[in-house]
Short mmCIF file of C-alpha atoms and ligand atoms in Angstrom, two decimals:
data_model
loop_
_atom_site.label_atom_id
_atom_site.label_comp_id
_atom_site.label_asym_id
_atom_site.label_seq_id
_atom_site.Cartn_x
_atom_site.Cartn_y
_atom_site.Cartn_z
CA UNK A 1 -111.03 -133.54 164.94
CA UNK A 2 -114.32 -131.82 164.92
CA UNK A 3 -114.36 -129.63 164.59
CA UNK A 4 -112.62 -127.83 162.26
CA UNK A 5 -112.86 -128.62 159.09
CA UNK A 6 -109.99 -130.14 155.99
CA UNK A 7 -109.85 -128.64 152.76
CA UNK A 8 -107.28 -130.65 150.11
CA UNK A 9 -107.10 -130.53 146.26
CA UNK A 10 -109.89 -132.46 144.34
CA UNK A 11 -112.40 -133.27 145.67
CA UNK A 12 -113.75 -134.41 149.04
CA UNK A 13 -114.79 -138.51 148.70
CA UNK A 14 -115.12 -138.93 152.53
CA UNK A 15 -114.86 -137.50 156.10
CA UNK A 16 -115.94 -140.27 158.73
CA UNK A 17 -116.32 -138.47 162.35
CA UNK A 18 -114.31 -140.57 165.79
CA UNK A 19 -113.43 -140.07 168.79
CA UNK A 20 -113.54 -136.29 168.76
CA UNK A 21 -111.69 -136.56 164.73
CA UNK A 22 -113.14 -136.55 161.21
CA UNK A 23 -111.00 -137.90 158.29
CA UNK A 24 -110.99 -136.93 155.15
CA UNK A 25 -110.01 -137.88 152.72
CA UNK A 26 -110.02 -135.98 148.97
CA UNK A 27 -109.09 -137.07 145.57
CA UNK A 28 -107.51 -135.57 142.90
CA UNK A 29 -107.97 -137.37 138.51
CA UNK A 30 -105.92 -135.49 137.30
CA UNK A 31 -101.45 -134.96 137.73
CA UNK A 32 -100.23 -132.45 139.98
CA UNK A 33 -96.91 -130.96 140.82
CA UNK A 34 -95.84 -132.00 144.08
CA UNK A 35 -95.31 -128.76 145.42
CA UNK A 36 -99.67 -128.59 143.95
CA UNK A 37 -100.61 -130.84 146.55
CA UNK A 38 -101.61 -129.36 150.18
CA UNK A 39 -104.10 -129.55 153.00
CA UNK A 40 -106.01 -126.65 155.12
CA UNK A 41 -107.22 -127.41 158.14
CA UNK A 42 -110.24 -124.46 160.08
CA UNK A 43 -112.80 -123.65 161.42
CA UNK A 44 -114.66 -123.25 157.32
CA UNK A 45 -118.24 -122.20 156.11
CA UNK A 46 -118.56 -123.42 152.74
CA UNK A 47 -120.05 -121.67 150.18
CA UNK A 48 -121.01 -123.05 146.34
CA UNK A 49 -121.60 -121.42 142.45
CA UNK A 50 -121.72 -123.63 139.52
CA UNK A 51 -119.75 -122.80 136.82
CA UNK A 52 -121.18 -123.56 133.31
CA UNK A 53 -119.40 -122.19 129.65
CA UNK A 54 -119.36 -123.77 126.59
CA UNK A 55 -115.91 -125.47 127.24
CA UNK A 56 -116.50 -126.70 129.74
CA UNK A 57 -118.86 -127.59 134.18
CA UNK A 58 -117.67 -127.57 137.22
CA UNK A 59 -118.56 -126.58 140.85
CA UNK A 60 -116.62 -123.67 142.51
CA UNK A 61 -116.32 -124.11 146.29
CA UNK A 62 -115.81 -121.28 148.86
CA UNK A 63 -113.97 -122.07 152.40
CA UNK A 64 -113.69 -118.95 155.44
CA UNK A 65 -113.54 -117.98 157.86
CA UNK A 66 -117.26 -117.72 159.39
CA UNK A 67 -116.66 -113.86 160.05
CA UNK A 68 -115.37 -113.90 156.26
CA UNK A 69 -118.92 -115.50 154.52
CA UNK A 70 -120.59 -113.01 153.46
CA UNK A 71 -118.30 -110.35 152.52
CA UNK A 72 -116.24 -113.61 150.04
CA UNK A 73 -119.88 -114.29 148.69
CA UNK A 74 -119.81 -110.87 147.64
CA UNK A 75 -116.49 -110.82 146.92
CA UNK A 76 -115.59 -113.86 144.79
CA UNK A 77 -118.26 -113.75 141.85
CA UNK A 78 -115.30 -112.20 139.81
CA UNK A 79 -113.84 -116.00 139.48
CA UNK A 80 -117.11 -116.26 136.83
CA UNK A 81 -115.50 -113.41 135.13
CA UNK A 82 -111.72 -114.23 135.59
CA UNK A 83 -111.70 -118.09 134.39
CA UNK A 84 -114.54 -117.64 131.16
CA UNK A 85 -112.19 -114.79 129.62
CA UNK A 86 -109.14 -117.80 130.49
CA UNK A 87 -110.98 -120.38 128.46
CA UNK A 88 -111.93 -117.29 125.79
CA UNK A 89 -107.72 -116.78 125.82
CA UNK A 90 -106.45 -120.31 126.26
CA UNK A 91 -108.16 -123.12 126.39
CA UNK A 92 -111.63 -125.17 128.89
CA UNK A 93 -110.26 -125.17 132.60
CA UNK A 94 -108.27 -127.71 132.62
CA UNK A 95 -109.55 -130.13 136.38
CA UNK A 96 -113.41 -129.80 135.92
CA UNK A 97 -113.86 -132.87 137.63
CA UNK A 98 -112.25 -131.60 140.53
CA UNK A 99 -114.14 -128.40 140.77
CA UNK A 100 -112.59 -124.83 141.60
CA UNK A 101 -111.49 -123.74 145.18
CA UNK A 102 -110.48 -120.98 146.67
CA UNK A 103 -109.48 -121.77 150.15
CA UNK A 104 -108.57 -118.77 152.99
CA UNK A 105 -105.11 -119.26 154.50
CA UNK A 106 -102.86 -117.09 156.45
CA UNK A 107 -100.85 -116.28 153.84
CA UNK A 108 -101.31 -113.73 150.77
CA UNK A 109 -101.66 -116.57 148.26
CA UNK A 110 -100.77 -120.25 146.37
CA UNK A 111 -101.64 -121.87 143.06
CA UNK A 112 -102.20 -125.07 144.58
CA UNK A 113 -104.08 -127.22 142.11
CA UNK A 114 -107.82 -127.02 142.02
CA UNK A 115 -106.87 -125.43 146.33
CA UNK A 116 -105.69 -121.58 145.48
CA UNK A 117 -104.41 -121.06 148.90
CA UNK A 118 -106.70 -116.83 149.52
CA UNK A 119 -105.22 -114.56 151.41
CA UNK A 120 -106.14 -110.89 150.12
CA UNK A 121 -107.77 -109.33 153.04
CA UNK A 122 -110.99 -109.20 149.97
CA UNK A 123 -110.04 -106.47 148.06
CA UNK A 124 -109.73 -105.61 144.43
CA UNK A 125 -106.38 -103.13 143.30
CA UNK A 126 -108.68 -100.13 141.62
CA UNK A 127 -106.64 -99.97 138.73
CA UNK A 128 -106.99 -103.90 137.70
CA UNK A 129 -110.62 -104.44 138.40
CA UNK A 130 -110.22 -107.19 140.42
CA UNK A 131 -108.92 -108.63 143.01
CA UNK A 132 -104.87 -109.86 141.76
CA UNK A 133 -104.40 -113.01 143.76
CA UNK A 134 -106.72 -113.78 142.23
CA UNK A 135 -106.32 -113.32 139.25
CA UNK A 136 -102.16 -114.52 139.53
CA UNK A 137 -103.33 -117.55 141.17
CA UNK A 138 -106.03 -119.04 139.06
CA UNK A 139 -103.70 -118.58 135.86
CA UNK A 140 -100.70 -120.46 137.33
CA UNK A 141 -104.48 -123.44 137.10
CA UNK A 142 -103.54 -123.65 133.20
CA UNK A 143 -99.77 -121.75 132.99
CA UNK A 144 -97.70 -124.20 135.83
CA UNK A 145 -100.82 -126.28 137.24
CA UNK A 146 -101.14 -127.82 133.93
CA UNK A 147 -98.60 -126.53 131.40
CA UNK A 148 -95.54 -127.51 133.78
CA UNK A 149 -91.64 -125.96 133.07
CA UNK A 150 -89.54 -128.87 132.42
CA UNK A 151 -87.36 -127.48 134.84
CA UNK A 152 -86.54 -124.26 136.89
CA UNK A 153 -84.39 -122.42 134.59
CA UNK A 154 -87.91 -122.14 132.42
CA UNK A 155 -90.04 -120.91 135.31
CA UNK A 156 -90.86 -117.79 133.39
CA UNK A 157 -93.37 -120.34 131.48
CA UNK A 158 -94.80 -120.08 135.03
CA UNK A 159 -94.98 -116.90 136.12
CA UNK A 160 -94.39 -114.74 133.12
CA UNK A 161 -97.71 -116.28 131.72
CA UNK A 162 -99.31 -116.21 135.31
CA UNK A 163 -98.66 -112.00 134.73
CA UNK A 164 -99.15 -111.61 131.17
CA UNK A 165 -102.28 -112.45 132.15
CA UNK A 166 -103.17 -110.08 134.38
CA UNK A 167 -103.00 -107.80 131.16
CA UNK A 168 -104.70 -110.04 129.11
CA UNK A 169 -108.20 -110.20 131.05
CA UNK A 170 -107.68 -105.34 131.77
CA UNK A 171 -107.48 -105.74 127.70
CA UNK A 172 -110.72 -107.66 127.44
CA UNK A 173 -112.87 -105.93 130.76
CA UNK A 174 -110.72 -102.21 130.30
CA UNK A 175 -109.13 -101.97 126.08
CA UNK A 176 -105.73 -101.38 124.93
CA UNK A 177 -105.16 -98.54 126.48
CA UNK A 178 -104.88 -100.09 129.66
CA UNK A 179 -103.49 -103.34 128.80
CA UNK A 180 -100.56 -101.01 127.83
CA UNK A 181 -100.51 -99.02 130.87
CA UNK A 182 -100.71 -101.73 132.89
CA UNK A 183 -97.72 -103.27 130.75
CA UNK A 184 -95.55 -100.34 131.55
CA UNK A 185 -95.78 -100.73 135.58
CA UNK A 186 -95.00 -103.67 135.30
CA UNK A 187 -91.74 -103.09 133.55
CA UNK A 188 -91.20 -100.10 136.60
CA UNK A 189 -90.64 -103.65 138.53
CA UNK A 190 -87.63 -105.47 136.16
CA UNK A 191 -84.31 -105.11 137.23
CA UNK A 192 -83.04 -107.17 134.47
CA UNK A 193 -79.48 -107.94 136.92
CA UNK A 194 -79.70 -111.32 135.42
CA UNK A 195 -81.18 -113.82 131.72
CA UNK A 196 -84.87 -114.00 132.25
CA UNK A 197 -83.73 -118.59 131.64
CA UNK A 198 -81.94 -119.33 134.48
CA UNK A 199 -79.32 -122.18 135.47
CA UNK A 200 -80.69 -125.09 133.94
CA UNK A 201 -81.17 -128.79 136.59
CA UNK A 202 -79.89 -127.00 139.49
CA UNK A 203 -82.85 -126.11 140.87
CA UNK A 204 -82.48 -122.42 140.36
CA UNK A 205 -85.24 -120.31 141.51
CA UNK A 206 -83.78 -116.60 142.86
CA UNK A 207 -86.99 -115.81 144.51
CA UNK A 208 -85.81 -112.53 145.34
CA UNK A 209 -86.14 -111.50 141.39
CA UNK A 210 -88.95 -111.09 139.99
CA UNK A 211 -87.35 -110.95 135.82
CA UNK A 212 -89.64 -113.72 134.75
CA UNK A 213 -92.71 -112.51 135.98
CA UNK A 214 -92.10 -109.35 134.91
CA UNK A 215 -89.72 -109.21 131.70
CA UNK A 216 -92.25 -112.69 131.15
CA UNK A 217 -94.89 -110.60 130.80
CA UNK A 218 -93.34 -108.25 129.21
CA UNK A 219 -91.76 -110.49 126.38
CA UNK A 220 -94.64 -111.65 125.87
CA UNK A 221 -96.18 -108.60 125.64
CA UNK A 222 -92.96 -107.75 122.34
CA UNK A 223 -94.00 -110.80 120.82
CA UNK A 224 -97.18 -110.13 119.79
CA UNK A 225 -96.06 -106.51 118.94
CA UNK A 226 -93.68 -108.23 116.41
CA UNK A 227 -95.97 -110.39 114.85
CA UNK A 228 -98.33 -107.84 114.74
CA UNK A 229 -101.26 -110.26 113.83
CA UNK A 230 -103.61 -110.43 117.21
CA UNK A 231 -104.76 -113.70 115.94
CA UNK A 232 -102.38 -115.94 114.86
CA UNK A 233 -100.83 -114.74 118.48
CA UNK A 234 -103.53 -115.95 120.15
CA UNK A 235 -103.81 -119.10 118.21
CA UNK A 236 -99.87 -119.76 119.11
CA UNK A 237 -100.73 -119.57 123.42
CA UNK A 238 -103.54 -121.42 122.51
CA UNK A 239 -101.98 -123.95 120.79
CA UNK A 240 -98.34 -123.74 122.70
CA UNK A 241 -101.29 -124.78 125.86
CA UNK A 242 -103.12 -127.59 123.88
CA UNK A 243 -99.99 -129.40 122.07
CA UNK A 244 -99.05 -128.70 126.32
CA UNK A 245 -101.33 -128.78 129.03
CA UNK A 246 -101.17 -131.77 132.15
CA UNK A 247 -98.09 -131.90 130.57
CA UNK A 248 -94.00 -130.55 130.39
CA UNK A 249 -93.05 -128.57 128.75
CA UNK A 250 -90.27 -125.70 127.37
CA UNK A 251 -89.03 -122.01 126.55
CA UNK A 252 -87.79 -124.09 123.53
CA UNK A 253 -90.90 -126.19 122.26
CA UNK A 254 -92.41 -122.39 122.47
CA UNK A 255 -89.60 -120.60 120.20
CA UNK A 256 -90.77 -123.58 117.80
CA UNK A 257 -94.56 -123.34 117.85
CA UNK A 258 -93.88 -119.75 117.18
CA UNK A 259 -91.24 -120.45 114.27
CA UNK A 260 -93.50 -122.32 113.16
CA UNK A 261 -96.56 -121.07 113.28
CA UNK A 262 -95.26 -116.94 111.87
CA UNK A 263 -93.29 -119.32 109.79
CA UNK A 264 -90.23 -117.47 110.87
CA UNK A 265 -87.42 -117.39 112.11
CA UNK A 266 -87.86 -115.33 116.35
CA UNK A 267 -84.66 -117.47 116.86
CA UNK A 268 -81.98 -113.76 117.73
CA UNK A 269 -85.79 -112.00 118.98
CA UNK A 270 -85.20 -114.89 121.33
CA UNK A 271 -81.09 -115.19 122.28
CA UNK A 272 -81.61 -112.51 122.92
CA UNK A 273 -85.21 -112.42 125.60
CA UNK A 274 -83.93 -115.27 126.99
CA UNK A 275 -80.17 -115.28 127.80
CA UNK A 276 -79.16 -112.40 126.97
CA UNK A 277 -80.17 -110.09 130.69
CA UNK A 278 -79.49 -106.48 129.11
CA UNK A 279 -83.17 -104.81 127.60
CA UNK A 280 -82.04 -104.05 124.27
CA UNK A 281 -81.36 -100.18 124.11
CA UNK A 282 -82.95 -97.63 120.73
CA UNK A 283 -80.40 -95.21 119.76
CA UNK A 284 -82.62 -92.73 117.70
CA UNK A 285 -82.80 -89.62 116.16
CA UNK A 286 -84.73 -87.13 115.02
CA UNK A 287 -82.91 -84.45 111.86
CA UNK A 288 -84.60 -81.65 109.90
CA UNK A 289 -82.18 -80.92 106.87
CA UNK A 290 -83.29 -77.60 107.21
CA UNK A 291 -82.04 -77.19 103.58
CA UNK A 292 -83.85 -80.30 101.87
CA UNK A 293 -86.21 -79.27 103.97
CA UNK A 294 -86.93 -83.15 104.90
CA UNK A 295 -86.81 -84.81 107.67
CA UNK A 296 -84.93 -88.31 108.47
CA UNK A 297 -84.73 -90.40 111.80
CA UNK A 298 -81.34 -92.75 112.13
CA UNK A 299 -82.40 -95.56 114.57
CA UNK A 300 -79.55 -99.01 116.23
CA UNK A 301 -80.43 -101.16 118.83
CA UNK A 302 -77.31 -101.67 121.89
CA UNK A 303 -77.11 -103.67 124.07
CA UNK A 304 -78.50 -106.27 122.45
CA UNK A 305 -76.25 -109.20 120.26
CA UNK A 306 -74.65 -108.25 117.23
CA UNK A 307 -77.63 -110.46 114.50
CA UNK A 308 -81.35 -109.12 117.22
CA UNK A 309 -83.50 -106.78 115.38
CA UNK A 310 -87.13 -106.95 115.49
CA UNK A 311 -90.32 -103.79 114.15
CA UNK A 312 -90.74 -100.71 116.48
CA UNK A 313 -93.67 -99.06 116.04
CA UNK A 314 -93.61 -95.14 115.42
CA UNK A 315 -95.90 -92.38 115.66
CA UNK A 316 -95.59 -89.74 113.86
CA UNK A 317 -98.95 -86.62 114.17
CA UNK A 318 -101.15 -89.49 115.13
CA UNK A 319 -100.58 -91.77 112.53
CA UNK A 320 -98.81 -94.87 113.29
CA UNK A 321 -95.29 -96.71 111.73
CA UNK A 322 -92.61 -99.80 111.53
CA UNK A 323 -89.23 -98.99 111.51
CA UNK A 324 -87.22 -101.96 111.40
CA UNK A 325 -83.85 -101.71 113.23
CA UNK A 326 -80.08 -103.42 113.82
CA UNK A 327 -77.89 -103.18 115.45
CA UNK A 328 -76.81 -101.39 112.42
CA UNK A 329 -76.80 -97.26 112.32
CA UNK A 330 -80.00 -96.84 109.24
CA UNK A 331 -81.65 -94.16 108.09
CA UNK A 332 -85.21 -93.49 106.80
CA UNK A 333 -86.56 -90.05 105.58
CA UNK A 334 -90.32 -89.48 107.98
CA UNK A 335 -92.70 -87.02 108.06
CA UNK A 336 -91.97 -83.18 109.38
CA UNK A 337 -92.90 -84.61 112.35
CA UNK A 338 -94.76 -81.72 115.02
CA UNK A 339 -95.10 -84.79 117.65
CA UNK A 340 -92.98 -87.47 118.28
CA UNK A 341 -93.05 -90.48 119.55
CA UNK A 342 -90.84 -93.70 119.32
CA UNK A 343 -91.69 -97.11 120.75
CA UNK A 344 -95.77 -96.60 120.52
CA UNK A 345 -97.06 -99.95 121.86
CA UNK A 346 -94.59 -100.65 125.16
CA UNK A 347 -92.58 -102.84 122.88
CA UNK A 348 -89.96 -103.83 125.79
CA UNK A 349 -87.23 -101.62 124.75
CA UNK A 350 -85.57 -99.20 126.62
CA UNK A 351 -84.41 -95.67 124.67
CA UNK A 352 -81.89 -93.07 123.66
CA UNK A 353 -82.56 -89.88 121.48
CA UNK A 354 -78.57 -89.51 120.99
CA UNK A 355 -77.40 -85.93 119.35
CA UNK A 356 -74.24 -88.23 117.48
CA UNK A 357 -75.93 -87.05 114.23
CA UNK A 358 -77.10 -83.29 115.28
CA UNK A 359 -76.07 -80.44 113.29
ZN1 LIG B 1 -97.09 -116.77 140.31
#
């Protein structure tokens, strides 16, 4: 009914007023997941901001309730920088012909393609330096809406990648230390009740378990630590996006790409983090042998698959070293330490300081 306005995915191609009603026709130019198709009806006020970058050009439109218009006109300008960063990480915004929209909704948020629902009270998170809902839901335009998991079993490709995108944004805006702190906060929410990859072919998604978000994000971060080459890691993310945009992807596709790009076999890494619900536990002991005047580090992984192994960064008095624990005890001579930090770049492992070797 007039004068209410109707917003949907895509662009408005027609509106006809008749007998006190208005019929709105919206057109979507791209493939779209059924759960992303939506419409909103409200007493909306609209404003627009043009977006332009090296890779794309389109109109951003914002639909908000009248009493929020002034707030929104300031608050939503952050979208420019967010889209700019994501284009830099992954590739061009997927839907230039449909534009980008934020539409005020009575619920917190939802990644409806090119017409994201926004209901987060126009508030930034101080340690994020941005509005969490805008940051997270916008990342879904790349991960979830453009690259879609074939099965809910692989839903971490939507949620884990979107959640990791938040951390990449923090790194790009506040630096690497802030990125690590943000990931540390995410890791607190991991429950390890079930594996990252869930039962296949049965539409399974446990909405009460956030591991596909937070563990998914930490697995990407841990992979980045293992690869230990940031330009190669970001090439993997961009290539994975480019190969599967406007289409589907599986967790196996991602593993295959990592193996191809690195020339190494990451199968044991992913078998652990995809299918074993427990967090690998790094057991270690620093031992100073007064008789020899030498220091040793003993280490191994437990609560992990037998073939699991990955490099772990340690810091001895501000110098970083890599150790390569397996599930068998190893011993390395190390400098005599005043301070020792195990896993200094927060790979997703638990650690246990064991007294096993203490004499
Ligand atoms: Zn999400």
